Structure formats: structure tokens, C-alpha cells
Coordinates of C-alpha atoms in Angstrom, one line a residue:
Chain A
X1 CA -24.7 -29.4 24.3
X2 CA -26.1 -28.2 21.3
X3 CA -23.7 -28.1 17.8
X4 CA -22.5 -24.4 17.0
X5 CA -21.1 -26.0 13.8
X6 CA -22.6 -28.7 11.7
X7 CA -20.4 -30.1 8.7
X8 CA -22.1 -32.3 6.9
X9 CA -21.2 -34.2 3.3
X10 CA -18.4 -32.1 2.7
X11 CA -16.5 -32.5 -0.4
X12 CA -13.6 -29.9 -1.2
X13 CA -11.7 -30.6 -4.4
X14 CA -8.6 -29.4 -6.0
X15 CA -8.8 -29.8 -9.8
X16 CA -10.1 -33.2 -9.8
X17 CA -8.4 -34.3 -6.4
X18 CA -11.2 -35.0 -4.2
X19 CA -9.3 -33.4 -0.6
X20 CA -12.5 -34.1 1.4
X21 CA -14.4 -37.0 0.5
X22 CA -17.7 -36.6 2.5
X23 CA -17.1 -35.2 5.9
X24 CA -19.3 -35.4 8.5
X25 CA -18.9 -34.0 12.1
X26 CA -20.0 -31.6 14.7
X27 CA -18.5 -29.1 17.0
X28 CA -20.0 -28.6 20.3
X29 CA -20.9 -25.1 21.6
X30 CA -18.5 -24.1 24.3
X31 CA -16.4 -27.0 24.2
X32 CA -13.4 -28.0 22.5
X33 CA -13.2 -30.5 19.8
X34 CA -9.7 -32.0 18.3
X35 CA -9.4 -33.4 14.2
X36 CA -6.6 -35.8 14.4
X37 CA -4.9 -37.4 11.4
X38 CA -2.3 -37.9 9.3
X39 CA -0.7 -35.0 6.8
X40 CA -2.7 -35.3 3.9
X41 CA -5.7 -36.3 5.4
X42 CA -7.5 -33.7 5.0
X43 CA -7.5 -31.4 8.0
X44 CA -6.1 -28.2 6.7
X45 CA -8.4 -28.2 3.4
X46 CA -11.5 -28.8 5.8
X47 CA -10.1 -25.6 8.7
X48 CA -9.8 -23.6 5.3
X49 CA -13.4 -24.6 4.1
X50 CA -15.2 -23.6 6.8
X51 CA -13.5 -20.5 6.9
X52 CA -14.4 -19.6 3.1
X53 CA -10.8 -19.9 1.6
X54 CA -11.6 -23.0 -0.2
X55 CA -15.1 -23.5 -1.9
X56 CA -16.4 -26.8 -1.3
X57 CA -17.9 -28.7 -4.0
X58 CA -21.0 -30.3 -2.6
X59 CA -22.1 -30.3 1.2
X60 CA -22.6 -27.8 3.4
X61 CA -21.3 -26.1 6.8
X62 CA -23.8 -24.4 9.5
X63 CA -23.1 -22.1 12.2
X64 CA -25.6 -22.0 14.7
X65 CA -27.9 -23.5 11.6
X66 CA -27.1 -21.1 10.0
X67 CA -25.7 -22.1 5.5
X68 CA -22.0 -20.6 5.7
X69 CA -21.0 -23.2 2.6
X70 CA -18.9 -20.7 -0.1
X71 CA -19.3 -17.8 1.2
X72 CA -16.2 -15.5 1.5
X73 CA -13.3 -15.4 4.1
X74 CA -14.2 -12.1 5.4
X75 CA -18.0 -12.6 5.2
X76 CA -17.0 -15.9 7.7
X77 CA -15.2 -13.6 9.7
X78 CA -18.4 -11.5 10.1
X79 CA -20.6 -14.1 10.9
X80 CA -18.2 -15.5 13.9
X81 CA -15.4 -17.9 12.5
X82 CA -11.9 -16.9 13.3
X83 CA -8.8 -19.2 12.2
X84 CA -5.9 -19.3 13.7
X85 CA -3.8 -20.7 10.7
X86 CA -0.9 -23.2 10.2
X87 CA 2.2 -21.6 10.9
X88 CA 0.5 -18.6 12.2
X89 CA 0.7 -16.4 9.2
X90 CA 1.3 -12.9 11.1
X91 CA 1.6 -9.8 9.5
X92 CA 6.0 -10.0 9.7
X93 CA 6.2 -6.2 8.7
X94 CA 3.4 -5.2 10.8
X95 CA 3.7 -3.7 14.4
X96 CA 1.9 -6.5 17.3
X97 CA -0.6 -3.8 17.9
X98 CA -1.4 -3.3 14.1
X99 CA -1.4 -7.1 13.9
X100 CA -4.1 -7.1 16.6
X101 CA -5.6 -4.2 14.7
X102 CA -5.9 -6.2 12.0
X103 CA -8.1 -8.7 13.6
X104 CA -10.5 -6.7 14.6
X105 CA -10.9 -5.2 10.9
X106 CA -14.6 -5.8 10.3
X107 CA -15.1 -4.5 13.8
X108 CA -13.8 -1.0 13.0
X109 CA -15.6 2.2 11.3
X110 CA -18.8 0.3 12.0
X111 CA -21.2 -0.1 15.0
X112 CA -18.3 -0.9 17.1
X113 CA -17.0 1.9 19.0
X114 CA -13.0 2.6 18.9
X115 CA -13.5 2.3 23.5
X116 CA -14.8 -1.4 22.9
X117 CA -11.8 -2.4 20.5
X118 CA -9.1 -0.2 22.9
X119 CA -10.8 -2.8 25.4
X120 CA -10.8 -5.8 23.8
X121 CA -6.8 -4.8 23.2
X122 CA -5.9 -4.5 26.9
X123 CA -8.1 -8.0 27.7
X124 CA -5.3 -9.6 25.2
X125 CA -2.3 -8.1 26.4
X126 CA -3.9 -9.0 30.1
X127 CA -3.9 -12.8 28.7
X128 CA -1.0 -12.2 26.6
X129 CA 2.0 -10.1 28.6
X130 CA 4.4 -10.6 26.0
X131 CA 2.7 -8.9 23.3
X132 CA 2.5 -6.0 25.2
X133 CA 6.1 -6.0 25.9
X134 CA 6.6 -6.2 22.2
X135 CA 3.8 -4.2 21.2
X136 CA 5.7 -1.8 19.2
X137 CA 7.8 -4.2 17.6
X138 CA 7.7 -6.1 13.9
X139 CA 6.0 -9.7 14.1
X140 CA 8.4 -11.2 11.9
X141 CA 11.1 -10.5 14.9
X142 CA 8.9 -12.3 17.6
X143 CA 9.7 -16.1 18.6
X144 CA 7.8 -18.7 17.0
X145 CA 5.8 -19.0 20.7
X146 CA 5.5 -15.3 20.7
X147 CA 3.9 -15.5 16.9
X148 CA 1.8 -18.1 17.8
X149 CA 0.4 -16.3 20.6
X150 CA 0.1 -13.5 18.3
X151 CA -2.1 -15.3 15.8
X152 CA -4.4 -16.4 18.3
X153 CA -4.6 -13.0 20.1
X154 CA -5.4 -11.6 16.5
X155 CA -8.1 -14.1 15.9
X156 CA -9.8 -13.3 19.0
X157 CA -9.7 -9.1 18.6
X158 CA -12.5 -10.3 15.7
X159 CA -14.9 -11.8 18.7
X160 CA -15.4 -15.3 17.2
X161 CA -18.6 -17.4 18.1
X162 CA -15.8 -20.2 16.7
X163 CA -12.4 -20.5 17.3
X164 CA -10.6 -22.8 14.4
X165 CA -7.0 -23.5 15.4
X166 CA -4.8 -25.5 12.9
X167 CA -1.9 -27.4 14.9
X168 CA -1.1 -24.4 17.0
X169 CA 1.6 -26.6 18.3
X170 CA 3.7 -27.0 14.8
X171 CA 7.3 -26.6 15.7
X172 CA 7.3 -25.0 19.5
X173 CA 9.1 -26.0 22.2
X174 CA 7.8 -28.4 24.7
X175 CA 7.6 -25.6 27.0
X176 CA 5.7 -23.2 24.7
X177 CA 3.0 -26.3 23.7
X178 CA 1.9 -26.0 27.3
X179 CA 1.6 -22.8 27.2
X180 CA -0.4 -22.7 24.3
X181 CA -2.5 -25.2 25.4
X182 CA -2.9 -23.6 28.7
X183 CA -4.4 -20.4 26.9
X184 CA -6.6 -23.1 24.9
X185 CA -8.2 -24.3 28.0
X186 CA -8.8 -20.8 29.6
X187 CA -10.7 -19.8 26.5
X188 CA -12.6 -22.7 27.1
X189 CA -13.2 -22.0 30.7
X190 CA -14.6 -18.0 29.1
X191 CA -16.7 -19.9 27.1
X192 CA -15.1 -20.0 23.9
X193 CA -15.8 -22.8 21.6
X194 CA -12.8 -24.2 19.5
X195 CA -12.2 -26.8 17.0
X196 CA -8.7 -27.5 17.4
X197 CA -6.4 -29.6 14.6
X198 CA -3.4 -31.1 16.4
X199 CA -1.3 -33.9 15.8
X200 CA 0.0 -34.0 19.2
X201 CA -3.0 -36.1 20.9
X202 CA -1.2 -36.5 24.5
X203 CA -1.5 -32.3 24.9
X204 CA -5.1 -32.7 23.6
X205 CA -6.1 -35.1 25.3
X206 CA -6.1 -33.2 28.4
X207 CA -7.7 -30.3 27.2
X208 CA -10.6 -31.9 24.5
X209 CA -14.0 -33.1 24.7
X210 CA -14.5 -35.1 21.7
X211 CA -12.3 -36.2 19.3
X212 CA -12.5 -37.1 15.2
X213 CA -10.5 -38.8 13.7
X214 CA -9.5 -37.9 9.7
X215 CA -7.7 -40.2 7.4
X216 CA -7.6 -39.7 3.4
X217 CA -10.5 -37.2 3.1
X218 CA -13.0 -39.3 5.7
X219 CA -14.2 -38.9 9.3
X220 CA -12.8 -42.4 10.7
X221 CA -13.4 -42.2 14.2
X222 CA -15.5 -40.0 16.3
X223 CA -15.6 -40.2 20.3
X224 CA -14.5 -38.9 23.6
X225 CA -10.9 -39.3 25.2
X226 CA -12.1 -42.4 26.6
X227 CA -13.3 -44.3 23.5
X228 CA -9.8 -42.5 21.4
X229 CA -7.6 -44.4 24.4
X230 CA -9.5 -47.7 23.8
X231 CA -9.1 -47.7 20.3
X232 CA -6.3 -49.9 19.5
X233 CA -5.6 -48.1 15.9
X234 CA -5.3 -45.0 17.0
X235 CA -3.8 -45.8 20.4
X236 CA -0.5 -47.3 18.2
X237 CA -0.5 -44.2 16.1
X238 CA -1.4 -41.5 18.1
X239 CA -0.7 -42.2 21.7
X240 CA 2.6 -44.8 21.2
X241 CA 1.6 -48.4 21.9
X242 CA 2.0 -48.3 25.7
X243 CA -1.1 -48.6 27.7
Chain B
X1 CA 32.4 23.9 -11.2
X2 CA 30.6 24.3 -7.0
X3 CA 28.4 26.4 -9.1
X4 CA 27.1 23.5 -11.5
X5 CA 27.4 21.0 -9.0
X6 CA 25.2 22.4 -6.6
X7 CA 22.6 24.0 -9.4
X8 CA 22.5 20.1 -10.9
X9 CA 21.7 18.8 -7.5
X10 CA 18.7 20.9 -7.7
X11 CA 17.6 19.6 -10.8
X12 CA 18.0 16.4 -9.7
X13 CA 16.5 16.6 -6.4
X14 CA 13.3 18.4 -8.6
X15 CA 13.1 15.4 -11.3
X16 CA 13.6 12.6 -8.8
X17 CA 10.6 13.9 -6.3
X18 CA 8.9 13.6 -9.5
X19 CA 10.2 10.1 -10.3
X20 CA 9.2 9.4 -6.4
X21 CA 5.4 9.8 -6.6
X22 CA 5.7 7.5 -9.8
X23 CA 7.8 5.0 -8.3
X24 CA 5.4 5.3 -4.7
X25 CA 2.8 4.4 -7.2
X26 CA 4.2 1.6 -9.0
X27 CA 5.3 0.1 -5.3
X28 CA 2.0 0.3 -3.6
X29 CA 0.8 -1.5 -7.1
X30 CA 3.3 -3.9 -6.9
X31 CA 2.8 -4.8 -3.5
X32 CA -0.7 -5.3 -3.5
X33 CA -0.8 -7.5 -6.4
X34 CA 2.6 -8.9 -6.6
X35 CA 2.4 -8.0 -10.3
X36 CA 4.0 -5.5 -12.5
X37 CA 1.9 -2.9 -14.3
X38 CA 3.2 -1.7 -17.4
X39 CA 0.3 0.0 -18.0
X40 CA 1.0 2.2 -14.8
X41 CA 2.7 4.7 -16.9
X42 CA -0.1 4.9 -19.6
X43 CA -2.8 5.1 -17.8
X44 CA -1.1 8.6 -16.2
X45 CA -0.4 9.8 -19.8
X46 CA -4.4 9.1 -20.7
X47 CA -5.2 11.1 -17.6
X48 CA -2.7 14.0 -18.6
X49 CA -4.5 14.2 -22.4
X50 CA -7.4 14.3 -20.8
X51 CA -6.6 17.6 -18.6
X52 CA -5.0 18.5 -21.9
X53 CA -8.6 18.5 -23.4
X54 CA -10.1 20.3 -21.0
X55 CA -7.5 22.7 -21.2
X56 CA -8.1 23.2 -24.9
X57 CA -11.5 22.8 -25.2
X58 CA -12.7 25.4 -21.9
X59 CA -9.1 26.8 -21.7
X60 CA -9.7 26.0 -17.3
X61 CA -6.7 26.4 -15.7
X62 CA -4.2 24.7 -13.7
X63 CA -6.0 23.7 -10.3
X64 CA -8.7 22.1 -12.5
X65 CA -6.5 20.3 -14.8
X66 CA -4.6 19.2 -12.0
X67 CA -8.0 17.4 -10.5
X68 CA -8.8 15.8 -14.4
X69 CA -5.1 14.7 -14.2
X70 CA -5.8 13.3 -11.0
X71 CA -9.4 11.6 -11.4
X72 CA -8.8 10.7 -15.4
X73 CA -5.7 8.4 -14.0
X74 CA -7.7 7.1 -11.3
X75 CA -10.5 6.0 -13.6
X76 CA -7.7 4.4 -16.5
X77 CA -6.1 2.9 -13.7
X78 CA -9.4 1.4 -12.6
X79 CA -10.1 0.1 -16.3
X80 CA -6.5 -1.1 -16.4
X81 CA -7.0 -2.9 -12.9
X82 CA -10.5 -4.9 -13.5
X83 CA -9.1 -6.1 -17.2
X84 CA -5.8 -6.8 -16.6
X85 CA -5.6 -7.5 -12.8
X86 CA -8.8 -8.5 -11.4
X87 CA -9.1 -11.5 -13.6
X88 CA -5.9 -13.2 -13.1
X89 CA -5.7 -12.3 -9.2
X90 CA -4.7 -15.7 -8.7
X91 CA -3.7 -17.0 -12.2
X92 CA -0.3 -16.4 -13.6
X93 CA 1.3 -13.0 -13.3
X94 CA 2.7 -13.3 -16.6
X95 CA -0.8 -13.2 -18.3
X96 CA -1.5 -10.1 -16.2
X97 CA 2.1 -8.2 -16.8
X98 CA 1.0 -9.5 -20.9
X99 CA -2.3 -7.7 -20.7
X100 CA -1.2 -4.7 -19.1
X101 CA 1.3 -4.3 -22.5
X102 CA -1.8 -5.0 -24.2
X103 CA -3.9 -2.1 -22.6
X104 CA -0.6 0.1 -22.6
X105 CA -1.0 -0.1 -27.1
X106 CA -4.8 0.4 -26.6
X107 CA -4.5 3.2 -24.7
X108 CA -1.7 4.9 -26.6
X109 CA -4.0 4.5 -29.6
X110 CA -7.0 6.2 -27.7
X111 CA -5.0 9.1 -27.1
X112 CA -3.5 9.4 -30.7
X113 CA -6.8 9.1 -32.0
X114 CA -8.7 11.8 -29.7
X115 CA -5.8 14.3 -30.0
X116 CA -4.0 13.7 -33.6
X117 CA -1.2 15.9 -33.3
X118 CA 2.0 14.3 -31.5
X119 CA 2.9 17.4 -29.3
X120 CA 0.0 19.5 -27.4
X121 CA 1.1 22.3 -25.1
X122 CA 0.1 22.4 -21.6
X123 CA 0.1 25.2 -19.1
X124 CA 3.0 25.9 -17.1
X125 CA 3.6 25.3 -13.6
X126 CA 4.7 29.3 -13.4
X127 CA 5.7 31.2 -16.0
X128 CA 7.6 33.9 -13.9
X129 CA 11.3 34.5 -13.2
X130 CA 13.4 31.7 -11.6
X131 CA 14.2 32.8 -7.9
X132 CA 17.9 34.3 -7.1
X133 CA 19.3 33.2 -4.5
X134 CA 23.1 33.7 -3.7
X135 CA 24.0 33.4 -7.0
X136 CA 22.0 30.0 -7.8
X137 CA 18.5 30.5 -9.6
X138 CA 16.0 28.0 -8.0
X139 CA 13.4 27.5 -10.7
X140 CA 10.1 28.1 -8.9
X141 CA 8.3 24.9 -10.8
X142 CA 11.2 22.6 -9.0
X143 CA 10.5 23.8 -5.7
X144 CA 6.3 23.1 -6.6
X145 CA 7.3 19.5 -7.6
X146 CA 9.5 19.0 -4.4
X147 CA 7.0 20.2 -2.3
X148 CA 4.1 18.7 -3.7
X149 CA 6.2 15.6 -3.9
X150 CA 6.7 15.8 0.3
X151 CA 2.9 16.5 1.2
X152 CA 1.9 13.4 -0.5
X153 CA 4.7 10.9 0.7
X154 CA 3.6 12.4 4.5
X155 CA 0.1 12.0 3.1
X156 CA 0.5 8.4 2.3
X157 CA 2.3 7.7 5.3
X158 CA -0.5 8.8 7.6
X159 CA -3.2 7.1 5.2
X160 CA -1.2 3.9 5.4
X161 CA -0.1 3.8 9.4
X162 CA -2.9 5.8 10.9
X163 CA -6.3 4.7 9.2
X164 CA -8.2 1.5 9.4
X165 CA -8.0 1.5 5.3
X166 CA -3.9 1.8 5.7
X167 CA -3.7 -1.3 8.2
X168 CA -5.8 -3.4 5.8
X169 CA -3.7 -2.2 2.8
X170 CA -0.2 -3.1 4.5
X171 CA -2.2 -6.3 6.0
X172 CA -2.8 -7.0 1.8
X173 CA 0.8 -6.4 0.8
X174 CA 2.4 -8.2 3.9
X175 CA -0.2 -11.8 3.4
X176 CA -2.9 -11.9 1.6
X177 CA -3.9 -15.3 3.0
X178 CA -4.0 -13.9 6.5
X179 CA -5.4 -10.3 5.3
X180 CA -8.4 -13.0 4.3
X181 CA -8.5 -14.6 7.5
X182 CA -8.9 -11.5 9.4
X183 CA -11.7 -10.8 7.5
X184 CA -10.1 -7.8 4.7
X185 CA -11.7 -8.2 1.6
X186 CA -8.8 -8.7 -0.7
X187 CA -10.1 -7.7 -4.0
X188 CA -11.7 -4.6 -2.4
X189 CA -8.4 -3.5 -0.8
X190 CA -6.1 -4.4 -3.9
X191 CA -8.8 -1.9 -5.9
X192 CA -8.5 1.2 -3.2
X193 CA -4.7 0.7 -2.9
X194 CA -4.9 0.8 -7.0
X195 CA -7.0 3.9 -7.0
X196 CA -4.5 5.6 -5.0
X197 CA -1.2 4.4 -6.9
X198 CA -3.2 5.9 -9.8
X199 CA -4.4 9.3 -8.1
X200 CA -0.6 9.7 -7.0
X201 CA 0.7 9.1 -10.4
X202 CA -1.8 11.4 -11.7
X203 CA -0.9 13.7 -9.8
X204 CA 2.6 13.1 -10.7
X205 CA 1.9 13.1 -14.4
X206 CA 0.3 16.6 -13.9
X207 CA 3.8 17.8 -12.3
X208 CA 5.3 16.8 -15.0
X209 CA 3.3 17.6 -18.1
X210 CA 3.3 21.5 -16.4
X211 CA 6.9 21.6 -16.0
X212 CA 7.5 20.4 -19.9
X213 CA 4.8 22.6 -20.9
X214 CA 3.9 19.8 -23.2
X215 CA 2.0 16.5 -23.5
X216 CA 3.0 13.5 -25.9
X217 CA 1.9 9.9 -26.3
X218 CA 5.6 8.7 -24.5
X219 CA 4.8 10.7 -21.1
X220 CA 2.8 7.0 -21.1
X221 CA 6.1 5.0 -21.5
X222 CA 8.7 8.0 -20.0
X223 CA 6.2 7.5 -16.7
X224 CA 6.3 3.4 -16.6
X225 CA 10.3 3.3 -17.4
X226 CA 11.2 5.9 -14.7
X227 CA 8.2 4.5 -11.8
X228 CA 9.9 1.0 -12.5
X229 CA 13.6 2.3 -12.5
X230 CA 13.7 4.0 -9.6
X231 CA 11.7 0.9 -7.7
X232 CA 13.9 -1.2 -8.6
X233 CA 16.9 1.0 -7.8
X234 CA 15.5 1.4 -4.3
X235 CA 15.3 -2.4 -3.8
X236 CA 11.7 -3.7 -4.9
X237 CA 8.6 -3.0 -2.6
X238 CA 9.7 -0.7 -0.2
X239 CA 8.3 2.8 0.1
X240 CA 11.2 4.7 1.6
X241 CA 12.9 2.6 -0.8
X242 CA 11.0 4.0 -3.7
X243 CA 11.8 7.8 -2.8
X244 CA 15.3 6.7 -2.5
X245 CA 15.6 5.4 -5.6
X246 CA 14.1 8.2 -7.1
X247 CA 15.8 11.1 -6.0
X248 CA 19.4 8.5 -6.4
X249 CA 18.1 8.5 -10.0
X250 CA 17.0 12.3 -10.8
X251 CA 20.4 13.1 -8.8
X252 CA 22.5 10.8 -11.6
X253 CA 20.8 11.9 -14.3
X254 CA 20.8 15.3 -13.4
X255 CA 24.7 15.2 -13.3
X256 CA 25.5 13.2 -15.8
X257 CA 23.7 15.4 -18.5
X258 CA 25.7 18.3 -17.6
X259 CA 29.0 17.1 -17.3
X260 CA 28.8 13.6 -19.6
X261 CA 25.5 15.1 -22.1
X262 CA 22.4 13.9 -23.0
X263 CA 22.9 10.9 -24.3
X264 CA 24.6 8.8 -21.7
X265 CA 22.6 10.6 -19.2
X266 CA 20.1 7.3 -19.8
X267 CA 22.6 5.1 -20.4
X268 CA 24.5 5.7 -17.2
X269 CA 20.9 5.2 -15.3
X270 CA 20.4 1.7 -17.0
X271 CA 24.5 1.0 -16.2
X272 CA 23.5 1.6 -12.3
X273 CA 20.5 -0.4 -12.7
X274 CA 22.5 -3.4 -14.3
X275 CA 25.6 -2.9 -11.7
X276 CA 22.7 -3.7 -8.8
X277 CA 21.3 -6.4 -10.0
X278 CA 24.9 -8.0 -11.2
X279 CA 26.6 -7.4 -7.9
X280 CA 23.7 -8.2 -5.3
X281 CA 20.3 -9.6 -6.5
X282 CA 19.6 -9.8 -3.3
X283 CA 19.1 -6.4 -2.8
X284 CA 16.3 -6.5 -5.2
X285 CA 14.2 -8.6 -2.8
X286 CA 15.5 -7.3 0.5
X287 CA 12.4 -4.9 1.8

């Protein structure tokens, strides 16, 4: 498959803390691709990188070949990148449907038409039932599941060539992780590509195609499920020690 | 004594819708940037010596010098945004809340100098007879500034919950890391939402000045102490809030001039002020 995204010598500082130290790597169009890695490694700084928080310091990022390296968060948006942050960072005061309103921002008042958005709308609810239960209601009084779903249903009412997801998984129940991971998968099977960060490499495993590995600002590893579950390393840290 | 109390609630109600677009103002400010503008209140005053200018200089009258009022604020409140808050968007808000003091001298100065005198007049809102009406005379100015003060809070609650600008401006105040993400351009938002705190409080300063029938330098400071009062009052950042706090605040001072006088008419405003924040702090950061 050819790369949608192409990362290559990034280095993202803070002051003079060098976050990312050179990193390298590749997400595949239409598949999913996992970061592992330790906190502090890295992983967060690079999701908010590519999606023009941060300005890197050297480097540079392509989509589709495409220079994306410093330009600004909305301007990524616009060109096709859509994170789904840590801790999901929805709009508490905000109705679901605003919330999902707010996604599709740079869609709006444009060339878009208001039927395509209305469309794209019911499509989530379709996926996502429980938002439209709660449509009406405040974000900040959904579950943690609920806001997670949220986040990513927001993310997706911009259309993204790119789906980033930081650890989508971060404090839910065992119950809601499957669910979320479920949804992961069926994007995947409509032909979304994501780039996933998770730290909990038994869910991704089943749903990934190729895996990185960060630690302390560099790409350590890079393979698929079967080279991660060979390596001894990672197999100890990531998977528990039993074979 | 009915009488008085129900004539002062009048007045009050009249002043507070007043203190409600500048406390509106100061909130949408506040929320956007997360920074308090001292220079909210001068930057209406600039705009109302402006209008005052026109007034003298073409003698136009009040619809026009309502829309000077109205655009002068607007384009102070755009110089006061790009030098104070623009630069320090994510510095320290203490250099910003510093700067805007700054600005608030400058633009006192700019006002003294292009209109000497300390006291101009300005054209009243209507010079007729007060209404009668079963015995209590409605003063037809008071019901302008209550009305006028209700369009634009229905206004601003359709611009905010029914237009795409209004879900990126709440979208701003509620994150702006995940306003960014969804692809809202930040600075561009935080500088519409500006213009529009400053249009209201133009508009408010207009109210105002043509109710006094006067324009001095402290409208500037008279604007920024009642706006940040009656936020506070009603509980930091919340637009129904706001309104509350207002009218709470014209409806005390109103009474307390009458039956205590003038002078602890501010006092007892401060005294309510303190009293919240003593008893529950929390309140101020409840929305």
C-alpha cells in the first residue's frame, strides 16, 4: 500500500527539550497503524505535530506527498488530518449535536451544502446510537465511553483522509475498550486510514497492521504483529512475558 | 413608601440593563481569552467622544451617533485587542491585564487631548415628558435602555446558538485546544467575538452617554468598573449570569441611593461584591 503520511526527521522541541529526536515512520493508506511506547516517549508531541499544534523544529511531515510541516491546526484540518485527542477534549458546555457541529466547522458556509453535513450527522448517530439518544444533552454530562465516542464522531463530521487517535482507550472500562476498538476496525473496513497511539498492545494487536515502536523521542521498532510478538523487549513490556 | 419602592425598582431595572450589555461584553471577552480587559471600559468611552465629535462638529443626530458609538468602540477595541491581547495569546495574562491598564491611560489621554474640556453634552435619549402611568412616571429613556438592552441579549443568543460563527465562538470559550483541532481558527474567532463585546458595549456606552446627556473621560472607567462588577456578581463567565448580575446590581444601587443616599449607594455594591467572594469563592468559578 502506498504511504498517505510520510514523517520523516522529525524533531519537535520544547524550549531546548528535544521531545522528538528524529522520527521516522510511515502510515499506510487505508490501514491502521499503532505508536507504542512509554509516557514520555514522545507520542503525544508527535500526534500534535502532525496535526499543527506543535511546530516542529526541523523535518518534515507529508500527506499524500504533500509538505504539511508548521502549518496551522485548522489549515491540517482542511487538508484531511482529524485528531481524536487524549482525554477527548469535548466541548463540556456544548450540546452533542453542536459538538458534532463543531467538527464539521471548515465544512460549513462553504462549498459544502447544509443536506451533505445533515447527512454526514445521521451516518454518525447510525454508527453512534448513543449520541443520538443524548443529542440534546451537555457533553460534559456524558460517560467517559460516551465522550470518547463523541470525540471520534466529531473528528469524523470534518471527513478526514487521516484519522489520528491518541490512546482512545485511557481510563474506559474493559467493556467500553472493545467497543471502541470495534468502531476502529469498522472505520477501517470503510476505508478509513488511522494512526492509532495506544498503550494497550493486546486490543491493538487485533485490530493493526503495523506497529512502531517509540521510546525517548526515537522510532525503536517498526514491524507487523508478527515481528512485535517475537520481539523479546517488547513482548516483556508490552504483551506480559507469557508466550 | 410602595410608591418609592416600586419607582426605584424601575430605575434599577433601567441602569442594570445598561450594566447588562457591559457586563455581556466583558464576559464574551473574558471567555474567549481567559483574560481581563480593563481597557474594555475605555475603549467604549473613546467611541462615545467620538459620536460626541460628530455631534459637535455636523450637529447629526442620534441614530448616527448611535452607529459612531457603535463602530468607534469596535475599532478601539480592535486596537486594544491586537496590542494588548493578540501578542500574549499564550504568554502570561498578567502582561495582557498590564497592557490593557496601559492602553486604558493612552486612551484617556487621546480623548482629553482631542476634546479639552472635562464635560461635553450629548443629545438626549428623549427630551419629552416622563410617561404616567397609575401614579408612577416611567421615564421614556429607561424603557429605550431596557428594551434595547432585550433585543441585543435575544440577538446574541441567536448569533451564538444558531450560526456557524456562534458554535465556533462557544467552541473558543469552552477549549481552545479542541476549537483547534476541529479546525476554528482561534485567533480569528477570539477577534470576531472581540468585535462584538466591543459593538455591544458601544452600544451600551451610547445608552448611556444619551441618558446622562453628558460625556466625560470616567464613562471609560464608570464602564470597566460596572461591566466587571456585575460579572463577577453573576458568577464569572456565564452570560445569563452576566444579565443577572446586572440588573441584581442596578436594583441595589437603585435602592440604596434612595433610602441610604448617594454615597453608600457604591459602597453597599462593593460590600455585596466582598460578601460573595468571602462566603463562597466558589461561586466565582461555578458557570
Amino acid at each position: 500500500m502506498p504511504a498517505l503520511l510520510e514523517v520523516a526527521d522529525l524533531v519537535t522541541a520544547y524550549g531546548k527539550i528535544e521531545a522528538l529526536k528524529g522520527v521516522t515512520l510511515e502510515v499506510a493508506e487505508g490501514g491502521i497503524t499503532c505508536l507504542l511506547g512509554p509516557n514520555g516517549a514522545g507520542k503525544t508531541t508527535l500526534m500534535y505535530s502532525i496535526a499543527g499544534i506543535l511546530k516542529p523544529r526541523r523535518g518534515s511531515i507529508r500527506l499524500r506527498g504533500e509538505e504539511l510541516g508548521g502549518c496551522a491546526p485548522h489549515e491540517a484540518v482542511s487538508r484531511g488530518i482529524a485528531l481524536v485527542p487524549e482525554n477527548r477534549l469535548v466541548f463540556p458546555s456544548m450540546s452533542v449535536i453542536d459538538n458534532l457541529e463543531a467538527g464539521a466547522y471548515r465544512r460549513q458556509g462553504g462549498r459544502t451544502g447544509r443536506g451533505e453535513i445533515d447527512a454526514d450527522l445521521q451516518r454518525m448517530f447510525g454508527r453512534f446510537p448513543r449520541l443520538k439518544e443524548r443529542s440534546a444533552q451537555l457533553a460534559g454530562t456524558l460517560s467517559g465511553g460516551e465522550q470518547q465516542m463523541l470525540a471520534v464522531a466529531r473528528a469524523l463530521m470534518s471527513r478526514p483522509k487521516l484519522l489520528l487517535m491518541d490512546e482512545p482507550s485511557l481510563g474506559l472500562a474493559p467493556l467500553v475498550v472493545e467497543e471502541i476498538f470495534r468502531i476502529v476496525s469498522e472505520l477501517h473496513r470503510d476505508g478509513t486510514t488511522v494512526f492509532l497511539v495506544e498503550q494497550n498492545a493486546h486490543m491493538a494487536l487485533k485490530v493493526a497492521q503495523h506497529f512502531y515502536l517509540m521510546e525517548q523521542g526515537r522510532v525503536s521498532f517498526s514491524g507487523d504483529p508478527g515481528s512485535l510478538a517475537e520481539d523479546e523487549v517488547i513482548r516483556r513490556a508490552y504483551l506480559g512475558s507469557a508466550k | 413608601m410602595l410608591a418609592d419602592l416600586v419607582q426605584n425598582t424601575l430605575d434599577g431595572l433601567a441602569a442594570g440593563s445598561a450594566y447588562a450589555l457591559l457586563a455581556v461584553g466583558f464576559t464574551l471577552i473574558f471567555g474567549v481569552l481567559r483574560r481581563v480587559n480593563l481597557c474594555y471600559g475605555p475603549a467604549i468611552m473613546l467611541g462615545c467622544y467620538a459620536a460626541t465629535f460628530v455631534h459637535l462638529s455636523f450637529g447629526a443626530g442620534l441614530l448616527v451617533l448611535a452607529l459612531v458609538c457603535v463602530l468607534a468602540s469596535v475599532l478601539a477595541g480592535g486596537y486594544v485587542e491586537r496590542l494588548c491581547f493578540a501578542p500574549h495569546r499564550k504568554g502570561s495574562g498578567i502582561a495582557a491585564m498590564v497592557a490593557s491598564f496601559a492602553l486604558w491611560m493612552q486612551l484617556e489621554e487621546v480623548a482629553i487631548l482631542a476634546l479639552p474640556k472635562h464635560l461635553y453634552p450629548f443629545p438626549a435619549l428623549y427630551d419629552g415628558k416622563p410617561i404616567d402611568l397609575a401614579g408612577f412616571t416611567i421615564r421614556v429613556e429607561a424603557l429605550v435602555m431596557l428594551g434595547a438592552a432585550s433585543v441585543v441579549c435575544a440577538a446574541l443568543w441567536w448569533v451564538l446558538y444558531r450560526t456557524r460563527f456562534g458554535i465556533a465562538a462557544r467552541a473558543v470559550i469552552d477549549s481552545p485546544l479542541a476549537a483547534e483541532l476541529s479546525g476554528i481558527s482561534v485567533p480569528r474567532v477570539s477577534m470576531g467575538v472581540f468585535a462584538l463585546a466591543s459593538a455591544i458595549g458601544g452600544l451600551a456606552g451610547f445608552l448611556v452617554s444619551a441618558s446622562f446627556e453628558q460625556v466625560t473621560p470616567m464613562l471609560g472607567m464608570w464602564s470597566t468598573f460596572k461591566g466587571l462588577l456585575a460579572m463577577m456578581l453573576g458568577g464569572l463567565g456565564s452570560l445569563p449570569g452576566a444579565v443577572a448580575g446586572a440588573l441584581v446590581l442596578g436594583l441595589v444601587e437603585a435602592h440604596s441611593q434612595w433610602f441610604l443616599g448617594p454615597q453608600l449607594r457604591d459602597l453597599l455594591a462593593f460590600l455585596m461584591l466582598f460578601m460573595l467572594l468571602a462566603i463562597g469563592p466558589r461561586w466565582m468559578t461555578t458557570r
